[in-house]
């Protein structure tokens, strides 16, 4: 991904979502109300099965803000940056569709725990070109 290119094009974002931070191995999207951030960050794949041969993966997290502190929780891990982008976009749409007027971070938490990242795992090896 080019340094000047957003991971998710602005026109693909649901309303009230925007890019808050973008680095080589981390990007954050922020929602205005309820105040929440979705974060994708490259990390070591220390908990993956050794047979998979993964040394790095992407962790998806969300952060919500209480009166005097920020709370961060994991959504899950995926194997590629593309899967991380797709996962964040799915989370954004799920929040937008389900928690449209709620200002309750716990309602957002329930929605995010229902997102299945397993759908973002490739189903097989790509076909080789002949």
PDB file of C-alpha atoms in Angstrom:
ATOM      1  CA  UNK A   1       0.000   0.000   0.000  1.00  0.00           C
ATOM      2  CA  UNK A   2       1.366   3.398  -0.913  1.00  0.00           C
ATOM      3  CA  UNK A   3       2.110   5.696   2.006  1.00  0.00           C
ATOM      4  CA  UNK A   4      -0.333   8.332   0.719  1.00  0.00           C
ATOM      5  CA  UNK A   5      -3.172   5.887   0.005  1.00  0.00           C
ATOM      6  CA  UNK A   6      -5.857   5.245   2.625  1.00  0.00           C
ATOM      7  CA  UNK A   7      -6.310   1.548   3.459  1.00  0.00           C
ATOM      8  CA  UNK A   8     -10.061   1.966   2.850  1.00  0.00           C
ATOM      9  CA  UNK A   9     -11.205   4.563   0.302  1.00  0.00           C
ATOM     10  CA  UNK A  10     -13.296   7.288   2.005  1.00  0.00           C
ATOM     11  CA  UNK A  11     -16.265   6.601  -0.287  1.00  0.00           C
ATOM     12  CA  UNK A  12     -16.429   2.996   1.004  1.00  0.00           C
ATOM     13  CA  UNK A  13     -16.740   4.074   4.645  1.00  0.00           C
ATOM     14  CA  UNK A  14     -20.101   4.153   6.414  1.00  0.00           C
ATOM     15  CA  UNK A  15     -21.273   7.592   7.623  1.00  0.00           C
ATOM     16  CA  UNK A  16     -19.354   9.227  10.500  1.00  0.00           C
ATOM     17  CA  UNK A  17     -16.259   7.008  10.056  1.00  0.00           C
ATOM     18  CA  UNK A  18     -12.897   8.419   9.087  1.00  0.00           C
ATOM     19  CA  UNK A  19      -9.219   7.548   9.020  1.00  0.00           C
ATOM     20  CA  UNK A  20      -7.588   8.740  12.262  1.00  0.00           C
ATOM     21  CA  UNK A  21      -4.071   7.295  11.897  1.00  0.00           C
ATOM     22  CA  UNK A  22      -2.169   5.450   9.180  1.00  0.00           C
ATOM     23  CA  UNK A  23       1.319   3.992   9.463  1.00  0.00           C
ATOM     24  CA  UNK A  24       3.078   1.115   7.714  1.00  0.00           C
ATOM     25  CA  UNK A  25       1.845  -1.556  10.095  1.00  0.00           C
ATOM     26  CA  UNK A  26      -1.048   0.125  11.883  1.00  0.00           C
ATOM     27  CA  UNK A  27      -4.147   2.039  10.922  1.00  0.00           C
ATOM     28  CA  UNK A  28      -7.007   3.396  12.981  1.00  0.00           C
ATOM     29  CA  UNK A  29     -10.519   4.440  12.012  1.00  0.00           C
ATOM     30  CA  UNK A  30     -12.644   6.622  14.271  1.00  0.00           C
ATOM     31  CA  UNK A  31     -16.394   6.977  14.646  1.00  0.00           C
ATOM     32  CA  UNK A  32     -17.785  10.193  16.081  1.00  0.00           C
ATOM     33  CA  UNK A  33     -20.845   8.965  18.006  1.00  0.00           C
ATOM     34  CA  UNK A  34     -20.616   6.680  19.807  1.00  0.00           C
ATOM     35  CA  UNK A  35     -16.929   7.557  20.204  1.00  0.00           C
ATOM     36  CA  UNK A  36     -15.065   4.427  19.159  1.00  0.00           C
ATOM     37  CA  UNK A  37     -11.901   3.499  17.287  1.00  0.00           C
ATOM     38  CA  UNK A  38     -11.203   0.379  15.262  1.00  0.00           C
ATOM     39  CA  UNK A  39      -7.521  -0.506  14.984  1.00  0.00           C
ATOM     40  CA  UNK A  40      -5.627  -2.960  12.772  1.00  0.00           C
ATOM     41  CA  UNK A  41      -2.008  -3.584  13.706  1.00  0.00           C
ATOM     42  CA  UNK A  42       0.597  -6.041  12.474  1.00  0.00           C
ATOM     43  CA  UNK A  43       1.903  -8.230  15.269  1.00  0.00           C
ATOM     44  CA  UNK A  44       3.796 -11.471  15.780  1.00  0.00           C
ATOM     45  CA  UNK A  45       1.807 -14.634  15.203  1.00  0.00           C
ATOM     46  CA  UNK A  46       3.011 -16.144  18.457  1.00  0.00           C
ATOM     47  CA  UNK A  47      -0.270 -17.919  19.168  1.00  0.00           C
ATOM     48  CA  UNK A  48      -0.782 -19.438  15.722  1.00  0.00           C
ATOM     49  CA  UNK A  49      -0.236 -23.090  14.932  1.00  0.00           C
ATOM     50  CA  UNK A  50       3.434 -23.651  13.885  1.00  0.00           C
ATOM     51  CA  UNK A  51       2.303 -25.687  10.879  1.00  0.00           C
ATOM     52  CA  UNK A  52       0.742 -22.596   9.337  1.00  0.00           C
ATOM     53  CA  UNK A  53       4.149 -20.973   8.956  1.00  0.00           C
ATOM     54  CA  UNK A  54       2.942 -17.537   9.971  1.00  0.00           C
ATOM     55  CA  UNK A  55       5.431 -15.234  11.606  1.00  0.00           C
ATOM     56  CA  UNK A  56       3.192 -12.127  11.468  1.00  0.00           C
ATOM     57  CA  UNK A  57      -0.516 -11.486  11.504  1.00  0.00           C
ATOM     58  CA  UNK A  58      -2.891  -8.537  11.943  1.00  0.00           C
ATOM     59  CA  UNK A  59      -4.751  -7.971  15.182  1.00  0.00           C
ATOM     60  CA  UNK A  60      -8.051  -6.118  15.105  1.00  0.00           C
ATOM     61  CA  UNK A  61      -8.970  -4.165  18.224  1.00  0.00           C
ATOM     62  CA  UNK A  62     -11.517  -1.617  19.248  1.00  0.00           C
ATOM     63  CA  UNK A  63     -11.156   1.178  21.729  1.00  0.00           C
ATOM     64  CA  UNK A  64     -13.979   2.989  23.431  1.00  0.00           C
ATOM     65  CA  UNK A  65     -13.865   5.900  25.770  1.00  0.00           C
ATOM     66  CA  UNK A  66     -15.339   6.133  29.240  1.00  0.00           C
ATOM     67  CA  UNK A  67     -15.412   9.315  31.293  1.00  0.00           C
ATOM     68  CA  UNK A  68     -11.797   9.184  32.448  1.00  0.00           C
ATOM     69  CA  UNK A  69     -10.130   6.426  30.425  1.00  0.00           C
ATOM     70  CA  UNK A  70      -9.903   4.537  27.169  1.00  0.00           C
ATOM     71  CA  UNK A  71     -10.594   0.806  27.095  1.00  0.00           C
ATOM     72  CA  UNK A  72      -9.122  -1.383  24.361  1.00  0.00           C
ATOM     73  CA  UNK A  73     -10.247  -4.931  23.578  1.00  0.00           C
ATOM     74  CA  UNK A  74      -9.322  -7.458  20.921  1.00  0.00           C
ATOM     75  CA  UNK A  75     -11.751  -8.406  18.163  1.00  0.00           C
ATOM     76  CA  UNK A  76      -9.477 -11.094  16.709  1.00  0.00           C
ATOM     77  CA  UNK A  77      -6.549 -11.833  14.432  1.00  0.00           C
ATOM     78  CA  UNK A  78      -6.326 -12.387  10.702  1.00  0.00           C
ATOM     79  CA  UNK A  79      -3.451 -13.491   8.509  1.00  0.00           C
ATOM     80  CA  UNK A  80      -3.174 -10.662   5.976  1.00  0.00           C
ATOM     81  CA  UNK A  81      -3.473  -6.909   5.708  1.00  0.00           C
ATOM     82  CA  UNK A  82      -6.280  -7.345   3.165  1.00  0.00           C
ATOM     83  CA  UNK A  83      -8.223  -9.459   5.671  1.00  0.00           C
ATOM     84  CA  UNK A  84      -7.622  -6.779   8.327  1.00  0.00           C
ATOM     85  CA  UNK A  85      -9.030  -4.088   6.025  1.00  0.00           C
ATOM     86  CA  UNK A  86     -12.042  -6.263   5.172  1.00  0.00           C
ATOM     87  CA  UNK A  87     -12.546  -7.068   8.860  1.00  0.00           C
ATOM     88  CA  UNK A  88     -12.497  -3.419   9.919  1.00  0.00           C
ATOM     89  CA  UNK A  89     -14.907  -2.504   7.157  1.00  0.00           C
ATOM     90  CA  UNK A  90     -17.268  -5.298   8.224  1.00  0.00           C
ATOM     91  CA  UNK A  91     -17.092  -4.067  11.831  1.00  0.00           C
ATOM     92  CA  UNK A  92     -17.845  -0.490  10.735  1.00  0.00           C
ATOM     93  CA  UNK A  93     -20.869  -1.579   8.711  1.00  0.00           C
ATOM     94  CA  UNK A  94     -22.121  -3.793  11.522  1.00  0.00           C
ATOM     95  CA  UNK A  95     -21.859  -0.910  14.014  1.00  0.00           C
ATOM     96  CA  UNK A  96     -23.521   1.492  11.584  1.00  0.00           C
ATOM     97  CA  UNK A  97     -26.386  -0.926  10.834  1.00  0.00           C
ATOM     98  CA  UNK A  98     -26.966  -2.041  14.417  1.00  0.00           C
ATOM     99  CA  UNK A  99     -25.942   0.674  16.859  1.00  0.00           C
ATOM    100  CA  UNK A 100     -26.985   3.722  14.875  1.00  0.00           C
ATOM    101  CA  UNK A 101     -28.157   5.891  17.780  1.00  0.00           C
ATOM    102  CA  UNK A 102     -26.733   4.087  20.780  1.00  0.00           C
ATOM    103  CA  UNK A 103     -24.159   5.866  22.866  1.00  0.00           C
ATOM    104  CA  UNK A 104     -23.485   2.703  24.842  1.00  0.00           C
ATOM    105  CA  UNK A 105     -20.010   1.178  24.372  1.00  0.00           C
ATOM    106  CA  UNK A 106     -21.321  -2.138  25.656  1.00  0.00           C
ATOM    107  CA  UNK A 107     -23.856  -2.354  22.825  1.00  0.00           C
ATOM    108  CA  UNK A 108     -20.972  -1.795  20.397  1.00  0.00           C
ATOM    109  CA  UNK A 109     -19.022  -4.511  22.187  1.00  0.00           C
ATOM    110  CA  UNK A 110     -21.854  -7.014  21.669  1.00  0.00           C
ATOM    111  CA  UNK A 111     -22.045  -6.161  17.979  1.00  0.00           C
ATOM    112  CA  UNK A 112     -18.291  -6.560  17.479  1.00  0.00           C
ATOM    113  CA  UNK A 113     -18.234  -9.910  19.259  1.00  0.00           C
ATOM    114  CA  UNK A 114     -20.770 -11.150  16.694  1.00  0.00           C
ATOM    115  CA  UNK A 115     -18.485 -10.382  13.718  1.00  0.00           C
ATOM    116  CA  UNK A 116     -17.004 -13.582  12.305  1.00  0.00           C
ATOM    117  CA  UNK A 117     -13.451 -13.129  11.096  1.00  0.00           C
ATOM    118  CA  UNK A 118     -13.360 -16.751   9.905  1.00  0.00           C
ATOM    119  CA  UNK A 119     -15.163 -15.649   6.741  1.00  0.00           C
ATOM    120  CA  UNK A 120     -12.027 -13.647   5.909  1.00  0.00           C
ATOM    121  CA  UNK A 121      -9.785 -16.733   5.893  1.00  0.00           C
ATOM    122  CA  UNK A 122      -9.005 -17.910   2.353  1.00  0.00           C
ATOM    123  CA  UNK A 123     -10.829 -21.135   1.511  1.00  0.00           C
ATOM    124  CA  UNK A 124      -7.995 -22.673  -0.457  1.00  0.00           C
ATOM    125  CA  UNK A 125      -4.912 -22.151  -2.549  1.00  0.00           C
ATOM    126  CA  UNK A 126      -5.317 -19.825  -5.527  1.00  0.00           C
ATOM    127  CA  UNK A 127      -5.453 -21.542  -8.882  1.00  0.00           C
ATOM    128  CA  UNK A 128      -2.116 -21.484 -10.660  1.00  0.00           C
ATOM    129  CA  UNK A 129      -1.996 -19.861 -14.048  1.00  0.00           C
ATOM    130  CA  UNK A 130      -1.129 -22.115 -16.944  1.00  0.00           C
TER     131      UNK A 130
END
